[in-house]
Structure formats: C-alpha cells, structure tokens
Amino acid sequence: MSARIIHITGARPNFPKAAPVMRALDELGMDQMLVHTGQHYDDKLSEIFFRQLHLRKPDMSLGVGSGSHAQQTAAIMVALEAVFMEHAPELVVVYGDVNSTLAAALVASKLGIRLAHVEAGLRSFDRGMPEEINRILTDSVSDLLFTTSADANAHLGREGVPEEKIFFVGNPMIDTLLSSADRFDAGAVLSGIGLRATDPYLVATLHRPANVDDPASLTGLVDALVECAAIAPIVLPMHPRGARAFAATGILAEPGIHVIDPQGYLEFMGLVRGSRAVITDSGGVQEETTMLGVPCLTLRPNTERPVTISDGTNTLVTAETVASTLRERLASAEHAHRRTPPLWDGHAGRRIARIIGEQVA
Ligand code: UD1
Ligand code: UDP
C-alpha cells in the first residue's frame, strides 16, 4: 500500500487534532494513510480515541512504547525511516509537540519529503519543557506550518520562517470539540464516584514532568489540591506518568479527591463541561476550557497558549496561589465574558485540507 500523504500520531493529544484533518482530506478524496507510533498504547490513552472520534484505524502501528527521550525518539525514527522509504509519500503531516512529532519531522525532512506541522509556532519560551524543544525543531524543518493563533505566526516570523509557508487556519482540536459536544457524557463517571451532574465539582489533571516527576514539588501540589477540595470535590483522571508518585503522596486517601483512570474523550469532556473549574497543566485542556467557558487554573509558570488567557478563561497559578485564585474565580462571572479566539470555529480541518490539496499536486 502506498499513499501520497502519511499522518503520524503517537500520543493522546494527537488524536483529536488529526481526526478533523483526516476527515476533511477524505472528503477531498485525497490518498492518505495513518501511522501510529505507539508512544501511547494503553486503551484509555490511545485506542478509545479512535473509536470515539471515528478516526480511521491506523494503517500501520509501530508499537514503539515508552522509554527515555533518546530511546523513544530514536526508535520512532528508525521505524519511520523504513515506512517513509517504502511508501515514498509526497507529504508527511505531524501534530502538536510530542516526541513522535519531532521524530517524524526529522526523518521526513532528511529524506527530502515535504512536511506539514499542525499546531505550529506555539512557544512557551521555556526550554526546560521537552515539548518546547520538539516545537522549535519541528517548525524549523517544516514546509507547511498551520497555526492556531496569531501569536504563533508572530513567533515563526521572528524565527525567520518565510510568510508563504505559514497558514493561520484555526484550531483542529476545537473542530473535534464542537463536532462531538452532543456526545459528551460524564453521567456514568460521576455516579460511579457518588456525585450528581448538578453537584458542584472541580476537575484536575496533572502530568507535566516539572510537576509530577519531583516528589517535593508534587507534595506541595497535592497539599494545594487538598485545599481546593475543601471548596468543591475534585475529580482527577490520573495520567499514568504521575500515578506512582501521586500514590506516594497519600492522595488516594483524601476524601474530597476522586482519583479515577484516564477517561475517554467523551467522558472527559463531559466532566470538564459540567465542572465549576479545572486545575491542570495540560496544553489541550487550556484550550478546551476556553471554548467551553469553564475557568481554568493552569499550574505552570508559563503557557505556549496565551490566547487562552487574553481571550479565554485561563489563569496561571502556583501551588501557593491556586486555592485563593479558585475562590476568586468562582465568585466572579468574569469568565462568562470571554471571546472565542479567532478561527476557533470548527472549520480548521477543512482549511488545512484545502491548503494541503493545493500543495500536493
Ligand atoms: C507525552 C508528551 C507530552 C504530552 C503527553 C500527553 C513527550 C515528550 N511528551 O507525555 O507532551 O502532554 O504525552 O498525555 O512526547 N505510559 C503508560 N501508558 C501509556 C503511555 C505511557 O503507562 O500508554 C507511562 C510510561 O510509564 C511512560 C510514561 O507514562 O514512561 C510517560 O509516557 P511518555 O509518552 O514518555 O510521556 P508522557 O508523560 O505521556
Ligand atoms: N483527555 C481525555 N481524557 C483524559 C485527559 C485528557 O480525553 O483523562 C483529552 C483532552 O481532550 C485533552 C487531550 O486529551 O485536551 C490531551 O491531553 P493531555 O493533557 O494528555 O496532553 P497535552 O495537551 O497536555 O499535550
């Protein structure tokens, strides 16, 4: 089998970004193929997204699994080099900022295959984040750079990317949110932990290495979550990265904090939509809360998604400020006056497909 376009997915945030792009390319009748690197492999971090988002089954699964950055990136590169050489695509499409994104970008560019990066140009200016390295390097070798916000265009321009390679298309993750909103459903999850949909509750997710890898910083964060749980119960779908370290803090015995498995997209988004506020360090969740008008407290010193602060419901917090900020945000109706960021309108996938269709002659 060969295809003119090969999409690469690997980790949870890739799937809601790839789904609308692939759907729109299908509508144009483009010849495409999906390769899943297997960076994420648990059902709840991978397979369930294919089922819920009607994403076509991977044409090829590389099964690389977990490892150090070098091991994982290298394993993906070696496997993808063989795939790209065999199939000789005209274009490789990568998503976001995970190791699978960078690995595919390096391989495609060295084989002289044109590369499209969806969600290009985001910058936290924090090189301590592996994602920031992945973003900068991927953008530097990309031929088509699809951006979700105007600040991303400005960053790319400053880094010397020619204007004709940059396309401000909006946010495909928001396409997925809008097209599946009528299927969001947290009913079973909430009743499973003894909450009713009308009860006030908070959602928390934490998985950034800076937050969960260092036991001292994690203990401080858990203390802060306990303080927040006194305001409203917290539902915390646990990312596997932090699971063991979280358990060591004693969080599982906290009565106001309901630690549950990672959730499917529809269940998770149902939880977020019904919550009073979200406490997170996720990239995607900052955008989804902005779209849903749910206050978002981001436990990070910076964000590569500043439009979620300027236009949306996001606020950066620390372990020291999260509980007081939460009280303020819950008492204020300010988040109700947000505006939807430009082009977060459900049509990003189609814009991307149209441009790809013009470029892949
Ligand atoms: C990765 C991305 C991060 C993204 C996150 C989304 C990189 C460098 N990081 O982080 O940008 O925000 O995904 O969720 O690409 N594990 C499992 N089951 C799985 C996958 C992982 O148990 O299906 C465990 C393994 O112990 C693994 C650890 O999680 O070592 C970390 O996985 P990895 O993919 O390396 O990074 P994430 O922290 O998931
Ligand atoms: N998500 C989900 N279930 C969960 C947590 C997250 O479906 O339990 C979805 C949600 O749409 C989120 C996306 O997965 O935006 C990516 O999440 P993650 O925080 O893992 O990655 P990041 O965006 O930080 O790279």
Short mmCIF file of C-alpha atoms and ligand atoms in Angstrom, two decimals:
data_model
loop_
_atom_site.label_atom_id
_atom_site.label_comp_id
_atom_site.label_asym_id
_atom_site.label_seq_id
_atom_site.Cartn_x
_atom_site.Cartn_y
_atom_site.Cartn_z
CA MET A 1 0.00 0.00 0.00
CA SER A 2 1.23 3.50 -0.70
CA ALA A 3 -0.24 6.91 -0.04
CA ARG A 4 0.54 10.44 -1.09
CA ILE A 5 0.02 11.73 2.44
CA ILE A 6 1.12 10.00 5.65
CA HIS A 7 -0.15 11.28 9.01
CA ILE A 8 1.79 10.49 12.16
CA THR A 9 0.11 10.14 15.54
CA GLY A 10 1.63 8.86 18.75
CA ALA A 11 0.21 10.30 21.94
CA ARG A 12 -3.20 11.24 23.35
CA PRO A 13 -3.25 14.91 22.28
CA ASN A 14 -2.52 13.96 18.65
CA PHE A 15 -5.79 12.15 18.06
CA PRO A 16 -8.32 15.00 18.46
CA LYS A 17 -6.07 17.14 16.21
CA ALA A 18 -5.64 14.55 13.45
CA ALA A 19 -9.28 13.40 13.27
CA PRO A 20 -10.78 16.53 11.62
CA VAL A 21 -7.86 16.95 9.23
CA MET A 22 -8.08 13.37 8.00
CA ARG A 23 -11.85 13.58 7.71
CA ALA A 24 -11.61 16.73 5.59
CA LEU A 25 -8.92 15.19 3.36
CA ASP A 26 -11.17 12.15 2.90
CA GLU A 27 -13.92 14.49 1.75
CA LEU A 28 -11.50 15.80 -0.89
CA GLY A 29 -10.75 12.23 -1.93
CA MET A 30 -7.06 12.52 -1.02
CA ASP A 31 -4.99 9.36 -0.80
CA GLN A 32 -3.81 9.16 2.80
CA MET A 33 -2.56 6.78 5.43
CA LEU A 34 -2.24 6.91 9.23
CA VAL A 35 0.81 5.61 11.06
CA HIS A 36 0.53 5.30 14.85
CA THR A 37 3.91 5.20 16.54
CA GLY A 38 2.58 3.60 19.73
CA GLN A 39 4.16 6.23 22.01
CA HIS A 40 0.90 5.90 23.94
CA TYR A 41 -0.52 2.39 23.99
CA ASP A 42 -2.97 1.98 26.90
CA ASP A 43 -6.54 1.72 25.61
CA LYS A 44 -7.54 4.85 27.55
CA LEU A 45 -4.70 6.90 26.06
CA SER A 46 -4.95 5.62 22.53
CA GLU A 47 -7.45 3.13 21.11
CA ILE A 48 -10.52 4.70 22.76
CA PHE A 49 -9.90 7.94 20.84
CA PHE A 50 -10.04 6.06 17.53
CA ARG A 51 -13.40 4.60 18.49
CA GLN A 52 -14.92 7.77 19.93
CA LEU A 53 -13.61 10.22 17.33
CA HIS A 54 -14.27 7.93 14.37
CA LEU A 55 -10.62 8.21 13.47
CA ARG A 56 -9.70 5.53 10.95
CA LYS A 57 -7.75 2.61 12.37
CA PRO A 58 -4.00 3.07 11.88
CA ASP A 59 -2.82 1.62 8.59
CA MET A 60 0.37 0.81 10.44
CA SER A 61 1.22 0.61 14.15
CA LEU A 62 4.88 0.82 15.08
CA GLY A 63 4.48 -0.22 18.72
CA VAL A 64 7.50 1.74 19.98
CA GLY A 65 6.18 2.15 23.53
CA SER A 66 7.85 4.03 26.37
CA GLY A 67 11.49 4.90 27.02
CA SER A 68 13.83 7.79 27.70
CA HIS A 69 13.57 10.70 25.29
CA ALA A 70 16.51 9.44 23.23
CA GLN A 71 15.34 5.83 23.22
CA GLN A 72 11.79 6.71 22.27
CA THR A 73 12.66 9.34 19.67
CA ALA A 74 15.32 7.12 18.11
CA ALA A 75 13.06 4.05 18.00
CA ILE A 76 10.36 6.06 16.23
CA MET A 77 12.90 7.49 13.78
CA VAL A 78 14.30 4.10 12.84
CA ALA A 79 10.85 2.61 12.32
CA LEU A 80 9.54 5.60 10.38
CA GLU A 81 12.54 5.79 8.08
CA ALA A 82 11.67 2.33 6.76
CA VAL A 83 8.00 3.29 6.38
CA PHE A 84 8.75 6.51 4.51
CA MET A 85 11.29 4.83 2.24
CA GLU A 86 8.85 2.06 1.39
CA HIS A 87 5.83 4.30 0.79
CA ALA A 88 7.56 7.42 -0.54
CA PRO A 89 4.79 9.85 0.44
CA GLU A 90 4.65 13.34 -1.05
CA LEU A 91 3.75 14.84 2.31
CA VAL A 92 4.09 13.85 5.97
CA VAL A 93 1.72 15.54 8.43
CA VAL A 94 2.66 15.82 12.12
CA TYR A 95 0.64 17.18 15.03
CA GLY A 96 1.47 19.11 18.19
CA ASP A 97 4.64 18.78 20.19
CA VAL A 98 5.23 15.22 21.36
CA ASN A 99 8.29 13.05 20.73
CA SER A 100 6.52 11.29 17.85
CA THR A 101 6.05 14.70 16.19
CA LEU A 102 9.75 15.56 16.29
CA ALA A 103 10.92 12.06 15.33
CA ALA A 104 8.72 12.05 12.22
CA ALA A 105 9.76 15.59 11.32
CA LEU A 106 13.46 14.75 11.42
CA VAL A 107 13.04 11.61 9.34
CA ALA A 108 10.80 13.21 6.71
CA SER A 109 13.00 16.27 6.29
CA LYS A 110 16.20 14.22 5.91
CA LEU A 111 14.54 12.05 3.27
CA GLY A 112 13.53 15.20 1.40
CA ILE A 113 9.80 14.58 1.98
CA ARG A 114 7.67 17.68 2.44
CA LEU A 115 6.47 18.17 5.98
CA ALA A 116 3.33 19.81 7.35
CA HIS A 117 3.11 20.74 11.04
CA VAL A 118 -0.34 21.20 12.51
CA GLU A 119 -0.27 23.48 15.57
CA ALA A 120 2.97 25.19 14.58
CA GLY A 121 4.52 28.25 16.19
CA LEU A 122 3.39 27.84 19.80
CA ARG A 123 6.14 28.94 22.21
CA SER A 124 6.36 28.84 25.98
CA PHE A 125 9.96 30.17 25.83
CA ASP A 126 10.73 27.52 28.43
CA ARG A 127 13.39 25.21 27.07
CA GLY A 128 13.11 23.09 30.20
CA MET A 129 9.97 21.64 28.62
CA PRO A 130 10.62 18.77 26.21
CA GLU A 131 7.65 19.98 24.16
CA GLU A 132 9.30 23.37 23.54
CA ILE A 133 12.34 21.68 22.01
CA ASN A 134 10.04 19.49 19.92
CA ARG A 135 8.10 22.53 18.69
CA ILE A 136 11.13 24.63 17.74
CA LEU A 137 12.90 21.81 15.92
CA THR A 138 9.79 20.57 14.12
CA ASP A 139 8.90 24.07 12.93
CA SER A 140 12.43 24.68 11.71
CA VAL A 141 12.22 21.77 9.23
CA SER A 142 8.54 22.13 8.23
CA ASP A 143 7.35 23.24 4.78
CA LEU A 144 3.72 23.97 5.68
CA LEU A 145 3.13 25.46 9.12
CA PHE A 146 -0.50 25.51 10.23
CA THR A 147 -1.12 27.82 13.18
CA THR A 148 -3.94 28.08 15.70
CA SER A 149 -3.41 31.67 16.88
CA ALA A 150 -1.89 34.94 15.69
CA ASP A 151 0.92 34.85 18.26
CA ALA A 152 2.18 31.64 16.64
CA ASN A 153 2.51 33.43 13.29
CA ALA A 154 4.49 36.18 15.00
CA HIS A 155 6.87 33.69 16.64
CA LEU A 156 7.51 31.92 13.36
CA GLY A 157 8.10 35.21 11.57
CA ARG A 158 10.67 36.21 14.20
CA GLU A 159 12.41 32.86 13.77
CA GLY A 160 12.80 33.54 10.05
CA VAL A 161 10.13 31.22 8.65
CA PRO A 162 9.03 32.70 5.30
CA GLU A 163 5.48 34.04 5.35
CA GLU A 164 4.36 31.89 2.44
CA LYS A 165 4.91 28.73 4.50
CA ILE A 166 2.68 29.88 7.38
CA PHE A 167 -1.11 29.41 7.35
CA PHE A 168 -3.33 30.66 10.16
CA VAL A 169 -6.11 28.09 9.98
CA GLY A 170 -7.62 27.93 13.47
CA ASN A 171 -7.68 25.03 15.87
CA PRO A 172 -8.49 21.47 14.77
CA MET A 173 -8.78 20.36 18.41
CA ILE A 174 -11.72 22.74 18.64
CA ASP A 175 -13.22 21.19 15.48
CA THR A 176 -13.31 17.93 17.40
CA LEU A 177 -14.79 19.58 20.48
CA LEU A 178 -17.58 21.24 18.50
CA SER A 179 -18.39 18.21 16.37
CA SER A 180 -18.63 15.82 19.35
CA ALA A 181 -20.16 18.11 22.00
CA ASP A 182 -23.58 16.48 21.70
CA ARG A 183 -22.00 13.15 22.69
CA PHE A 184 -20.12 14.42 25.80
CA ASP A 185 -21.34 12.35 28.72
CA ALA A 186 -19.92 12.21 32.23
CA GLY A 187 -23.05 10.70 33.80
CA ALA A 188 -21.65 7.22 34.46
CA VAL A 189 -18.30 8.56 35.72
CA LEU A 190 -19.95 10.95 38.15
CA SER A 191 -22.42 8.43 39.51
CA GLY A 192 -19.55 5.93 39.87
CA ILE A 193 -17.93 8.28 42.39
CA GLY A 194 -21.16 9.28 44.12
CA LEU A 195 -21.63 12.71 42.51
CA ARG A 196 -24.67 14.03 40.67
CA ALA A 197 -24.28 16.04 37.49
CA THR A 198 -25.77 19.04 39.30
CA ASP A 199 -23.27 18.86 42.19
CA PRO A 200 -20.51 21.44 42.10
CA TYR A 201 -17.18 19.75 41.40
CA LEU A 202 -13.74 20.53 40.02
CA VAL A 203 -11.65 18.58 37.50
CA ALA A 204 -7.87 18.28 37.85
CA THR A 205 -5.25 16.82 35.51
CA LEU A 206 -1.51 16.91 36.07
CA HIS A 207 1.19 15.19 34.03
CA ARG A 208 4.00 17.67 33.24
CA PRO A 209 7.42 16.36 34.32
CA ALA A 210 8.07 19.66 36.15
CA ASN A 211 5.02 18.99 38.33
CA VAL A 212 4.88 15.23 38.79
CA ASP A 213 8.45 13.95 38.47
CA ASP A 214 9.84 15.73 41.54
CA PRO A 215 8.35 14.32 44.79
CA ALA A 216 8.83 17.61 46.68
CA SER A 217 7.02 19.69 44.10
CA LEU A 218 4.29 17.05 43.79
CA THR A 219 3.73 17.01 47.56
CA GLY A 220 3.25 20.80 47.50
CA LEU A 221 0.77 20.47 44.65
CA VAL A 222 -1.19 17.73 46.41
CA ASP A 223 -1.41 19.92 49.55
CA ALA A 224 -2.78 22.67 47.30
CA LEU A 225 -5.32 20.27 45.76
CA VAL A 226 -6.47 19.23 49.24
CA GLU A 227 -7.08 22.93 49.98
CA CYS A 228 -9.09 23.24 46.75
CA ALA A 229 -11.06 20.08 47.56
CA ALA A 230 -12.36 21.86 50.66
CA ILE A 231 -14.09 24.27 48.24
CA ALA A 232 -15.56 21.56 45.98
CA PRO A 233 -14.77 17.88 45.40
CA ILE A 234 -12.13 17.19 42.78
CA VAL A 235 -12.34 14.56 40.05
CA LEU A 236 -8.81 13.67 38.95
CA PRO A 237 -8.35 11.38 35.93
CA MET A 238 -4.82 10.13 36.53
CA HIS A 239 -2.27 10.19 33.71
CA PRO A 240 -0.01 7.14 34.03
CA ARG A 241 3.11 9.29 34.16
CA GLY A 242 2.35 10.57 37.65
CA ALA A 243 0.38 7.63 39.00
CA ARG A 244 3.01 6.07 41.23
CA ALA A 245 4.38 9.38 42.54
CA PHE A 246 0.86 10.64 43.24
CA ALA A 247 0.04 7.47 45.18
CA ALA A 248 3.15 8.02 47.32
CA THR A 249 1.81 11.41 48.45
CA GLY A 250 -1.24 9.78 50.05
CA ILE A 251 -3.68 11.47 47.64
CA LEU A 252 -5.72 8.27 47.23
CA ALA A 253 -6.85 8.53 50.87
CA GLU A 254 -8.09 12.13 50.52
CA PRO A 255 -11.89 12.02 50.83
CA GLY A 256 -12.54 15.09 48.64
CA ILE A 257 -10.32 13.95 45.78
CA HIS A 258 -11.67 11.25 43.46
CA VAL A 259 -8.75 9.74 41.58
CA ILE A 260 -10.02 7.84 38.54
CA ASP A 261 -8.49 6.22 35.45
CA PRO A 262 -7.69 8.32 32.39
CA GLN A 263 -11.01 8.96 30.71
CA GLY A 264 -12.21 8.59 27.16
CA TYR A 265 -12.55 11.86 25.28
CA LEU A 266 -16.35 11.99 25.53
CA GLU A 267 -16.38 11.23 29.26
CA PHE A 268 -13.53 13.63 29.96
CA MET A 269 -15.06 16.50 28.03
CA GLY A 270 -18.37 15.82 29.75
CA LEU A 271 -16.60 16.13 33.09
CA VAL A 272 -14.92 19.38 32.06
CA ARG A 273 -18.09 20.91 30.65
CA GLY A 274 -20.02 20.18 33.85
CA SER A 275 -17.32 21.37 36.25
CA ARG A 276 -17.08 24.67 38.12
CA ALA A 277 -13.40 24.97 37.27
CA VAL A 278 -10.44 22.94 36.04
CA ILE A 279 -6.97 22.76 37.57
CA THR A 280 -4.47 21.50 35.02
CA ASP A 281 -1.05 21.59 33.42
CA SER A 282 -2.34 20.21 30.10
CA GLY A 283 -1.94 22.12 26.85
CA GLY A 284 -5.15 20.92 25.24
CA VAL A 285 -7.26 21.40 28.35
CA GLN A 286 -6.35 25.11 28.47
CA GLU A 287 -7.91 25.44 25.01
CA GLU A 288 -10.96 23.28 25.70
CA THR A 289 -11.88 25.19 28.88
CA THR A 290 -11.58 28.47 26.97
CA MET A 291 -14.00 27.15 24.39
CA LEU A 292 -16.45 25.81 26.98
CA GLY A 293 -16.27 28.93 29.17
CA VAL A 294 -15.06 26.96 32.19
CA PRO A 295 -12.50 28.71 34.43
CA CYS A 296 -9.07 27.11 34.02
CA LEU A 297 -6.25 27.40 36.56
CA THR A 298 -3.01 26.31 34.96
CA LEU A 299 -0.32 25.09 37.33
CA ARG A 300 2.61 26.29 35.25
CA PRO A 301 4.87 29.35 35.22
CA ASN A 302 4.14 29.95 31.52
CA THR A 303 1.93 28.88 28.66
CA GLU A 304 2.52 28.45 24.94
CA ARG A 305 -1.19 29.21 24.52
CA PRO A 306 -1.51 32.86 25.68
CA VAL A 307 -4.72 33.35 23.69
CA THR A 308 -6.42 31.22 26.36
CA ILE A 309 -5.53 33.97 28.85
CA SER A 310 -6.13 37.05 26.66
CA ASP A 311 -9.37 35.79 25.08
CA GLY A 312 -10.29 32.83 27.23
CA THR A 313 -10.76 31.59 30.77
CA ASN A 314 -7.19 30.63 31.67
CA THR A 315 -5.06 31.92 34.57
CA LEU A 316 -1.55 30.81 35.50
CA VAL A 317 -1.24 29.77 39.14
CA THR A 318 1.21 28.16 41.54
CA ALA A 319 0.73 25.72 44.40
CA GLU A 320 0.66 28.78 46.66
CA THR A 321 -1.95 30.74 44.70
CA VAL A 322 -4.26 28.08 43.27
CA ALA A 323 -6.79 27.88 46.14
CA SER A 324 -7.15 31.66 46.57
CA THR A 325 -7.41 32.16 42.80
CA LEU A 326 -10.01 29.42 42.64
CA ARG A 327 -12.12 31.17 45.29
CA GLU A 328 -11.86 34.45 43.34
CA ARG A 329 -12.71 32.86 40.01
CA LEU A 330 -15.72 31.02 41.42
CA ALA A 331 -17.02 34.23 42.96
CA SER A 332 -16.66 36.18 39.72
CA ALA A 333 -18.63 35.99 36.50
CA GLU A 334 -15.66 37.35 34.52
CA HIS A 335 -15.14 34.10 32.62
CA ALA A 336 -18.63 34.44 31.16
CA HIS A 337 -17.39 37.42 29.13
CA ARG A 338 -14.67 35.61 27.26
CA ARG A 339 -14.48 35.73 23.47
CA THR A 340 -13.83 32.76 21.25
CA PRO A 341 -10.32 33.04 19.80
CA PRO A 342 -10.30 33.89 16.07
CA LEU A 343 -10.98 30.93 13.75
CA TRP A 344 -11.74 28.50 16.57
CA ASP A 345 -14.91 27.85 14.64
CA GLY A 346 -14.95 24.15 13.80
CA HIS A 347 -13.54 24.54 10.27
CA ALA A 348 -9.77 24.32 10.83
CA GLY A 349 -9.57 20.77 9.44
CA ARG A 350 -11.22 21.85 6.20
CA ARG A 351 -8.91 24.85 5.85
CA ILE A 352 -5.88 22.62 6.37
CA ALA A 353 -7.18 20.03 3.88
CA ARG A 354 -7.83 22.68 1.23
CA ILE A 355 -4.29 24.02 1.54
CA ILE A 356 -2.79 20.53 1.52
CA GLY A 357 -4.92 19.70 -1.53
CA GLU A 358 -3.48 22.73 -3.36
CA GLN A 359 0.07 21.87 -2.34
CA VAL A 360 0.06 18.14 -3.08
CA ALA A 361 -0.42 18.41 -6.81
C1 UD1 B 1 3.60 12.77 26.43
C2 UD1 B 1 4.17 14.01 25.76
C3 UD1 B 1 3.54 15.25 26.36
C4 UD1 B 1 2.02 15.18 26.31
C5 UD1 B 1 1.54 13.88 26.95
C6 UD1 B 1 0.06 13.78 26.70
C7 UD1 B 1 6.51 13.89 25.01
C8 UD1 B 1 7.89 14.26 25.32
N1 UD1 B 1 5.61 14.11 25.99
O1 UD1 B 1 3.98 12.80 27.79
O2 UD1 B 1 3.96 16.40 25.64
O3 UD1 B 1 1.49 16.27 27.01
O4 UD1 B 1 2.18 12.76 26.31
O5 UD1 B 1 -0.56 12.85 27.50
O6 UD1 B 1 6.23 13.40 23.95
N2 UD1 B 1 2.71 5.32 29.98
C9 UD1 B 1 1.79 4.34 30.22
N3 UD1 B 1 0.92 4.01 29.22
C10 UD1 B 1 0.93 4.61 28.01
C11 UD1 B 1 1.88 5.59 27.76
C12 UD1 B 1 2.77 5.95 28.76
O7 UD1 B 1 1.74 3.76 31.30
O8 UD1 B 1 0.10 4.26 27.14
C13 UD1 B 1 3.65 5.70 31.06
C14 UD1 B 1 5.00 5.04 30.95
O9 UD1 B 1 5.46 4.77 32.22
C15 UD1 B 1 5.85 6.16 30.35
C16 UD1 B 1 5.22 7.41 30.93
O10 UD1 B 1 3.84 7.12 31.01
O11 UD1 B 1 7.20 6.03 30.66
C17 UD1 B 1 5.43 8.64 30.08
O12 UD1 B 1 4.99 8.44 28.74
P1 UD1 B 1 5.61 9.33 27.54
O13 UD1 B 1 4.86 9.08 26.29
O14 UD1 B 1 7.09 9.19 27.50
O15 UD1 B 1 5.36 10.81 28.01
P2 UD1 B 1 4.08 11.48 28.64
O16 UD1 B 1 4.42 11.92 30.01
O17 UD1 B 1 2.90 10.59 28.43
N1 UDP B 2 -8.15 13.92 27.63
C1 UDP B 2 -9.01 12.83 27.71
N2 UDP B 2 -9.06 12.12 28.87
C2 UDP B 2 -8.34 12.45 29.97
C3 UDP B 2 -7.48 13.57 29.88
C4 UDP B 2 -7.39 14.26 28.70
O1 UDP B 2 -9.70 12.53 26.74
O2 UDP B 2 -8.46 11.75 31.00
C5 UDP B 2 -8.06 14.63 26.34
C6 UDP B 2 -8.38 16.13 26.37
O3 UDP B 2 -9.12 16.41 25.21
C7 UDP B 2 -7.01 16.77 26.29
C8 UDP B 2 -6.26 15.78 25.43
O4 UDP B 2 -6.73 14.51 25.87
O5 UDP B 2 -7.02 18.02 25.67
C9 UDP B 2 -4.73 15.84 25.57
O6 UDP B 2 -4.46 15.75 26.88
P1 UDP B 2 -3.07 15.77 27.61
O7 UDP B 2 -3.31 16.64 28.79
O8 UDP B 2 -2.66 14.37 27.86
O9 UDP B 2 -1.99 16.38 26.60
P2 UDP B 2 -1.43 17.84 26.34
O10 UDP B 2 -2.50 18.60 25.66
O11 UDP B 2 -1.01 18.43 27.64
O12 UDP B 2 -0.25 17.62 25.47
#
